[in-house]
Coordinates of N, CA and C in Angstrom, one line a residue:
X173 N 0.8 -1.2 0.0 CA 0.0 0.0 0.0 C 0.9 1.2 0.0
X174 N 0.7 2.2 -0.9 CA 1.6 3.5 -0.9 C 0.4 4.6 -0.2
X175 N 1.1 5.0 0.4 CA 1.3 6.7 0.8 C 0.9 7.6 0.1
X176 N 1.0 7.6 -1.4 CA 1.0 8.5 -2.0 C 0.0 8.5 -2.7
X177 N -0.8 9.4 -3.3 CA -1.6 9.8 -4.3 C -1.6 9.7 -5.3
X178 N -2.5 8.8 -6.4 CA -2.0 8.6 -7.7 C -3.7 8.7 -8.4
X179 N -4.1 9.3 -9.0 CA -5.6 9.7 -9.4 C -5.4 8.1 -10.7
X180 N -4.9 7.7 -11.3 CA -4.6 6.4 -12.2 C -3.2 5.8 -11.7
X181 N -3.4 5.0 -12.2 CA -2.2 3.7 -12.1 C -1.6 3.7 -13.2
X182 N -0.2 3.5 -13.0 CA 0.9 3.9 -14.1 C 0.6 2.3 -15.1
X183 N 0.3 1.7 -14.3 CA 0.7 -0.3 -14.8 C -1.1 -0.8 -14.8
X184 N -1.6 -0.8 -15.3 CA -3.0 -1.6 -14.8 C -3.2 -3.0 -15.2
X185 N -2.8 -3.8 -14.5 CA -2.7 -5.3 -14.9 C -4.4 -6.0 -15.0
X186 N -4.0 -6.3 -16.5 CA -5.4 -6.6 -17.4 C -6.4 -7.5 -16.8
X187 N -5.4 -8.4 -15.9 CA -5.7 -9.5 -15.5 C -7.1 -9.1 -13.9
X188 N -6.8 -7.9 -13.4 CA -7.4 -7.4 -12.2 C -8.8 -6.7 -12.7
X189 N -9.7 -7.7 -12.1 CA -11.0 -6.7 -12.7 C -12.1 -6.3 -11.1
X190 N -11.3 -5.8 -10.7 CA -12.0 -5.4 -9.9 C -13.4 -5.0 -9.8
X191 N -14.9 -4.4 -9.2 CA -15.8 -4.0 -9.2 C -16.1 -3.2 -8.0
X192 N -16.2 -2.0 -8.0 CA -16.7 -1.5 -6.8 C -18.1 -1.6 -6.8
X193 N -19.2 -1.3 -6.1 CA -20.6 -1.0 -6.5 C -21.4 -0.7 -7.0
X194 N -22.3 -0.6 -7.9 CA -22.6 0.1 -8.5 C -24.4 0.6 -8.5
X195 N -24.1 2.1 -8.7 CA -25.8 3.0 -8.0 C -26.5 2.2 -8.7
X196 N -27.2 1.9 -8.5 CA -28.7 1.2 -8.6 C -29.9 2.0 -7.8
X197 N -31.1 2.5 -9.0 CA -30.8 2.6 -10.3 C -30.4 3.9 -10.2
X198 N -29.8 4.5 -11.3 CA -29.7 5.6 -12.2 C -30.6 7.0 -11.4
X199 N -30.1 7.9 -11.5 CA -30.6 8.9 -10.7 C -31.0 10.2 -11.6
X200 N -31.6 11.1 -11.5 CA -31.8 12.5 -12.4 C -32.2 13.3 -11.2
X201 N -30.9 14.4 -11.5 CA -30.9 15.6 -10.2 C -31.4 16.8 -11.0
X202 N -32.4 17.4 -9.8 CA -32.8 18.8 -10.4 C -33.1 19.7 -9.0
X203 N -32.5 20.8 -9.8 CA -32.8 21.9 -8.2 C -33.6 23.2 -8.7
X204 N -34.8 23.0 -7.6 CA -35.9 23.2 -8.1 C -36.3 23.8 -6.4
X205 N -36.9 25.0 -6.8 CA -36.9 25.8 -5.4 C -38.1 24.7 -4.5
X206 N -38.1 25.3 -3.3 CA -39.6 24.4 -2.4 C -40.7 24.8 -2.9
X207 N -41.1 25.8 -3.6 CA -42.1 26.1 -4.1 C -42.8 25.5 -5.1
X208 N -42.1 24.9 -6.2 CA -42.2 23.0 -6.6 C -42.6 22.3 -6.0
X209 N -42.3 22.1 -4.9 CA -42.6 21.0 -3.9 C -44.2 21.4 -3.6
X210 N -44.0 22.9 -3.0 CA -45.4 22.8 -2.4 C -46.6 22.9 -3.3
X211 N -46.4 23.9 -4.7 CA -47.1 23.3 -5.7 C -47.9 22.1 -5.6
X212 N -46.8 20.9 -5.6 CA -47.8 20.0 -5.7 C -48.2 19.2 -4.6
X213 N -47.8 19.6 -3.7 CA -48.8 19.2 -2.0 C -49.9 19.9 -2.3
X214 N -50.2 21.6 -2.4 CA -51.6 21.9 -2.9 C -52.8 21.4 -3.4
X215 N -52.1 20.6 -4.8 CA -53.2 20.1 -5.2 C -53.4 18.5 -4.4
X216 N -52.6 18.2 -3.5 CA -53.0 17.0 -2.7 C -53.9 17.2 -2.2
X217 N -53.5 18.6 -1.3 CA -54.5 19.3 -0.4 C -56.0 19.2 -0.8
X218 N -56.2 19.5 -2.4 CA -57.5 20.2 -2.8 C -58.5 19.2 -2.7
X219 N -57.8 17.2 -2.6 CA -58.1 16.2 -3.1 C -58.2 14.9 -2.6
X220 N -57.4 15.5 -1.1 CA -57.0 13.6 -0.5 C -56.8 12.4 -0.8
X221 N -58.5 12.5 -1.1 CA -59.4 11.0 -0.9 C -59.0 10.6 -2.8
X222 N -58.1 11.5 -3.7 CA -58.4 10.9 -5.1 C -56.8 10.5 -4.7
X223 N -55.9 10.4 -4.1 CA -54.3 10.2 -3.7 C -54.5 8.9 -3.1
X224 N -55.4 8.9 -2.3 CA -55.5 7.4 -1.7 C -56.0 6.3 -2.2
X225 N -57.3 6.9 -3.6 CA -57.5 6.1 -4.3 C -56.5 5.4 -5.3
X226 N -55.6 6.5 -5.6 CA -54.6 6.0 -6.4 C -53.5 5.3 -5.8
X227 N -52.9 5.5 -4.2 CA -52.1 5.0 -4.3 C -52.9 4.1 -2.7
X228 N -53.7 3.2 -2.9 CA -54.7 2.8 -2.0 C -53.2 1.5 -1.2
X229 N -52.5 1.9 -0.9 CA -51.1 0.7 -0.7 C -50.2 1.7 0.2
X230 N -50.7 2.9 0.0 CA -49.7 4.0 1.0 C -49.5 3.6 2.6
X231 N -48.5 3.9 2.8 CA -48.8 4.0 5.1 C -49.3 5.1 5.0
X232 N -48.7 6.1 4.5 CA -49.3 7.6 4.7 C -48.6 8.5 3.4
X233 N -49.2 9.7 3.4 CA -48.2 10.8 2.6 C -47.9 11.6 3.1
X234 N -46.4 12.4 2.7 CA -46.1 13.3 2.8 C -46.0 14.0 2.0
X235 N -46.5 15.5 2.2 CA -46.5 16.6 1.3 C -47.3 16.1 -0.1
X236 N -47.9 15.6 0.4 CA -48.8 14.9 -0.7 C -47.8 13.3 -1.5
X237 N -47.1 12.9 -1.2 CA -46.2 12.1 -1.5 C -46.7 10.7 -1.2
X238 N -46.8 9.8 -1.9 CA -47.0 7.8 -0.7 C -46.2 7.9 -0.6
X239 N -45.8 7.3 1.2 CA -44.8 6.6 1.0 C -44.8 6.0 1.8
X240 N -43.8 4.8 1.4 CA -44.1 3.3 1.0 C -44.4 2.1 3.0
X241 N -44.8 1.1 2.8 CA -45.1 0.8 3.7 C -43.8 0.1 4.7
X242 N -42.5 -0.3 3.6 CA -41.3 -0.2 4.2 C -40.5 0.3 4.9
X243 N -41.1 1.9 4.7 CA -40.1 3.6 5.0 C -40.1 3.2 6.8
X244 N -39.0 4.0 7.4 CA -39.2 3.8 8.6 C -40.5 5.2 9.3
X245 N -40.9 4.8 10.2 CA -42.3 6.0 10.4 C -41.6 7.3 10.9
X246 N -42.4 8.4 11.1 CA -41.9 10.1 11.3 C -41.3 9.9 12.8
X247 N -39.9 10.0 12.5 CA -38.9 9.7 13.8 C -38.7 10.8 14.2
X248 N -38.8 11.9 13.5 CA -38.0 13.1 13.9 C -38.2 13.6 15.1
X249 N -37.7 14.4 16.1 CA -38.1 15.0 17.3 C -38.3 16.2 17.2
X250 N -38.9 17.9 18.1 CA -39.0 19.0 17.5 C -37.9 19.4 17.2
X251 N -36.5 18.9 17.8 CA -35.2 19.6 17.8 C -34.8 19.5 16.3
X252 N -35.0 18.1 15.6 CA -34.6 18.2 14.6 C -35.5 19.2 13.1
X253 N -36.7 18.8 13.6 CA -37.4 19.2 12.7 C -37.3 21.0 12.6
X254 N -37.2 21.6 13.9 CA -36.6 23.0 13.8 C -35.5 23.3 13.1
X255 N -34.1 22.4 13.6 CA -33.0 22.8 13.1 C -32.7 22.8 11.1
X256 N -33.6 22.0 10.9 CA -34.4 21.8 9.7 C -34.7 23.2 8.9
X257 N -35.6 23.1 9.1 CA -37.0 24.4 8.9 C -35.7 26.0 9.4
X258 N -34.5 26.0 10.3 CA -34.2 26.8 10.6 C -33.0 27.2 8.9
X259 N -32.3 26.0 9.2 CA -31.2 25.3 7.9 C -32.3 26.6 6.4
X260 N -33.4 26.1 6.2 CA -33.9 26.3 5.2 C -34.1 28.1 5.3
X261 N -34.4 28.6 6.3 CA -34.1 30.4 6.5 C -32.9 30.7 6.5
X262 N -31.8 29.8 6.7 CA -30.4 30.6 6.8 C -29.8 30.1 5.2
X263 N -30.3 29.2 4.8 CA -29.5 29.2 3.3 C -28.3 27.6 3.5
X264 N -28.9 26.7 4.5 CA -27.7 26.4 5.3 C -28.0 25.1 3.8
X265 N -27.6 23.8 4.1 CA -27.4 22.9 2.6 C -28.6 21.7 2.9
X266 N -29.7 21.4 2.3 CA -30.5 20.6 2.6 C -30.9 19.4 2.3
X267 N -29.8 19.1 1.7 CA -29.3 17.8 1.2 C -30.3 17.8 0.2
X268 N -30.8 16.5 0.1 CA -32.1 16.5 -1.5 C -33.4 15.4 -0.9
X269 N -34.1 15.1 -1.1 CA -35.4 14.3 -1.4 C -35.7 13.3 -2.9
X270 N -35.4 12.4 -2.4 CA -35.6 11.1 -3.5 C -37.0 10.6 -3.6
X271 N -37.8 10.3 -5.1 CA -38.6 10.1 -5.3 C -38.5 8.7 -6.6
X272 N -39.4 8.0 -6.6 CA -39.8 7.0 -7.9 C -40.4 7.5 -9.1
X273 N -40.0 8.0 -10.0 CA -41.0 8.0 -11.5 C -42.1 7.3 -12.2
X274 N -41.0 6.0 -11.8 CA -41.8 4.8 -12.2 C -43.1 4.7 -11.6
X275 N -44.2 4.1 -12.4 CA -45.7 3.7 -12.2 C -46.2 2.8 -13.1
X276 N -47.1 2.0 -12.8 CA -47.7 1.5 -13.3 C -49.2 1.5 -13.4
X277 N -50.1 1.1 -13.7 CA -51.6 1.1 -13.5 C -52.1 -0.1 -13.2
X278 N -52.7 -0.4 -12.3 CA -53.1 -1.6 -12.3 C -54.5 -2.1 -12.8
X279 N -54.9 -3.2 -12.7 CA -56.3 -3.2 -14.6 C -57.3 -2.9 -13.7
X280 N -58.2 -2.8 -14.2 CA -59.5 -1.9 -14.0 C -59.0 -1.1 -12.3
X281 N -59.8 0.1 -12.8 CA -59.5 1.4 -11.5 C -58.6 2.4 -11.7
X282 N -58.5 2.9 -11.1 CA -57.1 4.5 -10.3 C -56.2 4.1 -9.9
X283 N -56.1 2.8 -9.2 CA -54.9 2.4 -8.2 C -53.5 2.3 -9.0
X284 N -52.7 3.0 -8.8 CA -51.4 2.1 -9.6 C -50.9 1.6 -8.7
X285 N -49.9 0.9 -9.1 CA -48.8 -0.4 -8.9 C -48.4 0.2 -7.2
X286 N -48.1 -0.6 -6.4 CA -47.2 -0.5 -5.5 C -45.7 0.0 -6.0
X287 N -45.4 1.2 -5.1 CA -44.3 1.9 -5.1 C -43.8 2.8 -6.3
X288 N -45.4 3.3 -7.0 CA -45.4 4.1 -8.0 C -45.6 5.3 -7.4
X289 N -44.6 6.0 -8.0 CA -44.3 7.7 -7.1 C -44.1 7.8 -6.1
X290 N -43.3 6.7 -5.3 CA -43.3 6.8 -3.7 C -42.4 8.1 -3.7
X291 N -42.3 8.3 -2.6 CA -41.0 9.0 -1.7 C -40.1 8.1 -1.0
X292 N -39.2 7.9 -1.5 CA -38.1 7.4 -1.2 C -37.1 7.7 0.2
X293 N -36.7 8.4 -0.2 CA -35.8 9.6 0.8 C -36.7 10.9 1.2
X294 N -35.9 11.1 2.2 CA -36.8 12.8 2.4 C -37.8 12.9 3.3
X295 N -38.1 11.9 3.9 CA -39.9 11.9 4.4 C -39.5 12.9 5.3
X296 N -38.6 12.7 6.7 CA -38.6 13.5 7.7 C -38.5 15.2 7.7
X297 N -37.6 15.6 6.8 CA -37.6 16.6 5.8 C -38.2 17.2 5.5
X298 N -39.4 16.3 4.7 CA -40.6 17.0 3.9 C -41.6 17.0 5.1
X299 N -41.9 16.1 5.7 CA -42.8 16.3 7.0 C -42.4 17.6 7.9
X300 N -41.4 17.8 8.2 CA -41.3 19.1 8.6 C -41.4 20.0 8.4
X301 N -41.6 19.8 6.7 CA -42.1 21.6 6.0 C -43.0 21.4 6.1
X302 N -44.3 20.2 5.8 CA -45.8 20.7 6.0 C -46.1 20.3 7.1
X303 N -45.4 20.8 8.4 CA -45.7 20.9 9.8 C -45.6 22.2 9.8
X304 N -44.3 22.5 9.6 CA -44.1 24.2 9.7 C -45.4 25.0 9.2
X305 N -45.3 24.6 7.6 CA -46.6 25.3 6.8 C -48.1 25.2 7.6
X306 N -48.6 24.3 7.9 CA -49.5 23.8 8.3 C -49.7 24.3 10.0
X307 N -48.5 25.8 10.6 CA -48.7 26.1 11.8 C -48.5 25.3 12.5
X308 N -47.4 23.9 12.5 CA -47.4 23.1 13.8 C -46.1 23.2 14.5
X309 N -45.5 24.2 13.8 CA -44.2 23.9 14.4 C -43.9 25.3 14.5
X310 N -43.4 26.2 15.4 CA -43.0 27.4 15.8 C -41.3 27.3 15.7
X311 N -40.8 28.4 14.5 CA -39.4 28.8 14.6 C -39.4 30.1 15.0
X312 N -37.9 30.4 15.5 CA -37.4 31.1 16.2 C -37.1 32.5 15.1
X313 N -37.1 34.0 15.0 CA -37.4 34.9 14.2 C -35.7 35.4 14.0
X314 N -35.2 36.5 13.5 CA -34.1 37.3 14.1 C -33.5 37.2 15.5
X315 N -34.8 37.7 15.9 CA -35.0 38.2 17.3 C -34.9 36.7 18.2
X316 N -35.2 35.7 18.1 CA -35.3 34.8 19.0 C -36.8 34.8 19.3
X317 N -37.6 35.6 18.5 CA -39.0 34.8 19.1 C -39.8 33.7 18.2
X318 N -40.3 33.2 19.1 CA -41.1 31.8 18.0 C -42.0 32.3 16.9
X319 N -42.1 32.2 15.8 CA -43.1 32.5 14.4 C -43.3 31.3 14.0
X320 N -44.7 31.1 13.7 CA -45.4 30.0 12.8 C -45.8 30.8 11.7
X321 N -45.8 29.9 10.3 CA -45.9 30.1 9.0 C -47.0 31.5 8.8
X322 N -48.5 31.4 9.3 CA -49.5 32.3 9.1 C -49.3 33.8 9.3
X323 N -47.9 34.0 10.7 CA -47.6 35.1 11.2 C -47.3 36.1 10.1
X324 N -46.2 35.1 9.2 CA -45.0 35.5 7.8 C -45.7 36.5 7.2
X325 N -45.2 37.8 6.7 CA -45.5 38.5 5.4 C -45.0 37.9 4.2
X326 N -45.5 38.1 3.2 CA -45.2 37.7 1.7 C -43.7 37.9 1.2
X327 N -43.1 38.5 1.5 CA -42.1 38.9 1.4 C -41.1 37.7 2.1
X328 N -41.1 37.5 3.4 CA -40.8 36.4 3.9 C -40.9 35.1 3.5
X329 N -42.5 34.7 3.2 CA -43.1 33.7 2.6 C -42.0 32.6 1.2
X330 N -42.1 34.1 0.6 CA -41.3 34.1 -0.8 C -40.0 33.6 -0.9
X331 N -39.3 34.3 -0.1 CA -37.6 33.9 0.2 C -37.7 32.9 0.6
X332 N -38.4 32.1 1.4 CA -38.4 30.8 2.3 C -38.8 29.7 0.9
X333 N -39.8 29.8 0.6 CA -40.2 29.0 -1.0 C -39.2 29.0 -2.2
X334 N -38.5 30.2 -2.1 CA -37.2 30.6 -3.0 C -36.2 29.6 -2.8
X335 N -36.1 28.8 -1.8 CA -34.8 28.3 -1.3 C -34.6 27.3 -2.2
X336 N -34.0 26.5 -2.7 CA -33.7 25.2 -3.4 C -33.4 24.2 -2.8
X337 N -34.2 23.1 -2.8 CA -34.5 22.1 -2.2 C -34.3 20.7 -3.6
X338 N -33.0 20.1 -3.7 CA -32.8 19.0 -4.4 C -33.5 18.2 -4.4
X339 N -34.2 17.6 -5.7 CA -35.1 16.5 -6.1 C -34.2 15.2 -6.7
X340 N -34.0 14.5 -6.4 CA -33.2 13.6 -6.6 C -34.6 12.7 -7.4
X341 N -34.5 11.6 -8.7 CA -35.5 10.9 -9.0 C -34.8 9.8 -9.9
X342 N -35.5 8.5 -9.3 CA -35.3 7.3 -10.0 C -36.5 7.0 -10.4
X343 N -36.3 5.9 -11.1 CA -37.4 5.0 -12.1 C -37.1 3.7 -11.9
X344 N -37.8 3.1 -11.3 CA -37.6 1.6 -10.6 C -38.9 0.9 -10.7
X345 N -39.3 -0.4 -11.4 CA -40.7 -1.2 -10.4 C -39.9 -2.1 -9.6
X346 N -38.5 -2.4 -9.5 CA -37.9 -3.5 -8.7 C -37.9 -2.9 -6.9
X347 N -38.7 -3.2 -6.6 CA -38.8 -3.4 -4.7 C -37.6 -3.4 -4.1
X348 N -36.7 -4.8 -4.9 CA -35.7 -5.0 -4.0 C -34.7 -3.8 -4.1
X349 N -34.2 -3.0 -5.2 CA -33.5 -2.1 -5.6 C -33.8 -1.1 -5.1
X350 N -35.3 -0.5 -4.7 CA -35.7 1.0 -4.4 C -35.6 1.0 -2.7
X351 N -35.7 -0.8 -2.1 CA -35.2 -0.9 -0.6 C -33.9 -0.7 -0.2
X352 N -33.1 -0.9 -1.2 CA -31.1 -0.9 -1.3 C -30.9 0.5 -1.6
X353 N -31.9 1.3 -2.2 CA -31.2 2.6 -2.3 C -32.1 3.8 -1.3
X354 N -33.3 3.1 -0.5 CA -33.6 4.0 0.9 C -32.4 3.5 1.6
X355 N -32.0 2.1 1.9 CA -30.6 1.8 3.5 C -29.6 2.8 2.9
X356 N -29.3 2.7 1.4 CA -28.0 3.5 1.1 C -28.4 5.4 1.8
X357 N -29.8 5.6 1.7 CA -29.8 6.8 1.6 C -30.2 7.4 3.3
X358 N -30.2 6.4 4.1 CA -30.7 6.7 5.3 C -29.5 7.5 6.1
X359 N -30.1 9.0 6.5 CA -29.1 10.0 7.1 C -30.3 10.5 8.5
X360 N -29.5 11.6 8.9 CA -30.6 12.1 9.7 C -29.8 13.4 10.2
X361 N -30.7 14.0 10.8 CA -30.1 15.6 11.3 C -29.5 15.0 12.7
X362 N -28.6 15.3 13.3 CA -27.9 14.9 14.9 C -27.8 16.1 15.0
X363 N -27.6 16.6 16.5 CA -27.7 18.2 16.8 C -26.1 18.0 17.1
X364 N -25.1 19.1 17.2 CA -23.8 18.3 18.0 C -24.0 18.8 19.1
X365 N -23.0 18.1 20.1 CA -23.4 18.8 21.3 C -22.4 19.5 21.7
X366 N -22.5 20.5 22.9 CA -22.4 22.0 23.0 C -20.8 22.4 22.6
X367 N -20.2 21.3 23.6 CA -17.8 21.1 23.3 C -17.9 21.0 21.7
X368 N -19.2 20.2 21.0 CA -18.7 20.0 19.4 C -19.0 21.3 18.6
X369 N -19.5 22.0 18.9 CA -20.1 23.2 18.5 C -19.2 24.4 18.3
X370 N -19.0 25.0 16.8 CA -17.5 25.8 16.4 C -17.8 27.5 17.0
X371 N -19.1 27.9 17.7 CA -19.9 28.4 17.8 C -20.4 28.6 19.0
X372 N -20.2 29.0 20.4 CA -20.3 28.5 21.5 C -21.1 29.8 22.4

């Protein structure tokens, strides 16, 4: 084993075929403000009962989203879901939200296929913004005092919706592959604690 840095190998012996892992499946990134996102929770909003007919196989949705009956359930605590919701007023990096393209229809009805359009990644995330929006969660202002969504002027409203929130999207009907790439994608917000903190 060398010490040293080498971006290629001077010698590549033909014979060595190594394989490292490979993404499964294929991904398409787009950065696309939250106002996308909430877009189409809206029209979930307008509709429920036509979301459940279609995806009649949901645990629940978020932000208008199925997702899937595998996902693990809404773990987050307030601390995280603030530090969250805070991340998104300061500009801070929000990582992304994974979704499935893929669908199918299944014969006679609305219902499509299990794990068509789920939400993959992201649920805790996205549950936090339509907690926030939805007045259930109180953030802290400039000033340190608590504001819920309703308080906001338009102007506020705006910049917050303005933010870019990564859409990450595959196209999968394979189960076993869209379960291999939620464990790959499982993260979470950890607060550090106070000695870890660059900021004291």
């Amino acid at each position: 084993m060398t010490s040293i840095f080498q971006r290629y190998a001077d010698d590549e012996p033909s014979e060595l075929r190594i394989q490292m892992p490979q993404r499964v499946p294929a991904t398409n990134v787009s950065h696309y403000p939250i106002d996308v996102l909430v877009g189409h929770w809206e029209k979930y909003l307008v509709e429920p009962s036509s979301a459940r007919e279609q995806f009649p196989w949901a645990a629940r949705f978020v932000m208008g989203m199925p997702v899937p009956t595998w996902a693990r359930g809404l773990e987050w605590n307030l601390g995280q879901k603030s530090r969250f919701i805070s991340a998104v007023w300061s500009g801070g990096d929000l990582g992304s939200y994974l979704t499935n393209d893929w669908y199918e229809q299944e014969s006679g009805g609305k219902a499509l296929a299990e794990n068509s359009e789920i939400l993959v990644d992201g649920q805790q995330r996205l549950h936090s913004l339509e907690e926030y929006l939805l007045d259930q969660l109180a953030i802290p202002d400039a000033q340190g005092q608590p504001r819920i969504w309703s308080e906001l002027g338009n102007g506020e409203r705006k910049r917050f919706l303005s933010t870019i929130f990564t859409h990450v999207r595959v196209s999968s009907g394979d189960e076993v592959a869209l379960r291999r790439t939620y464990d790959l994608c499982a993260q979470g917000v950890v607060a550090r604690s106070f000695d870890q903190r660059a900021v004291r």
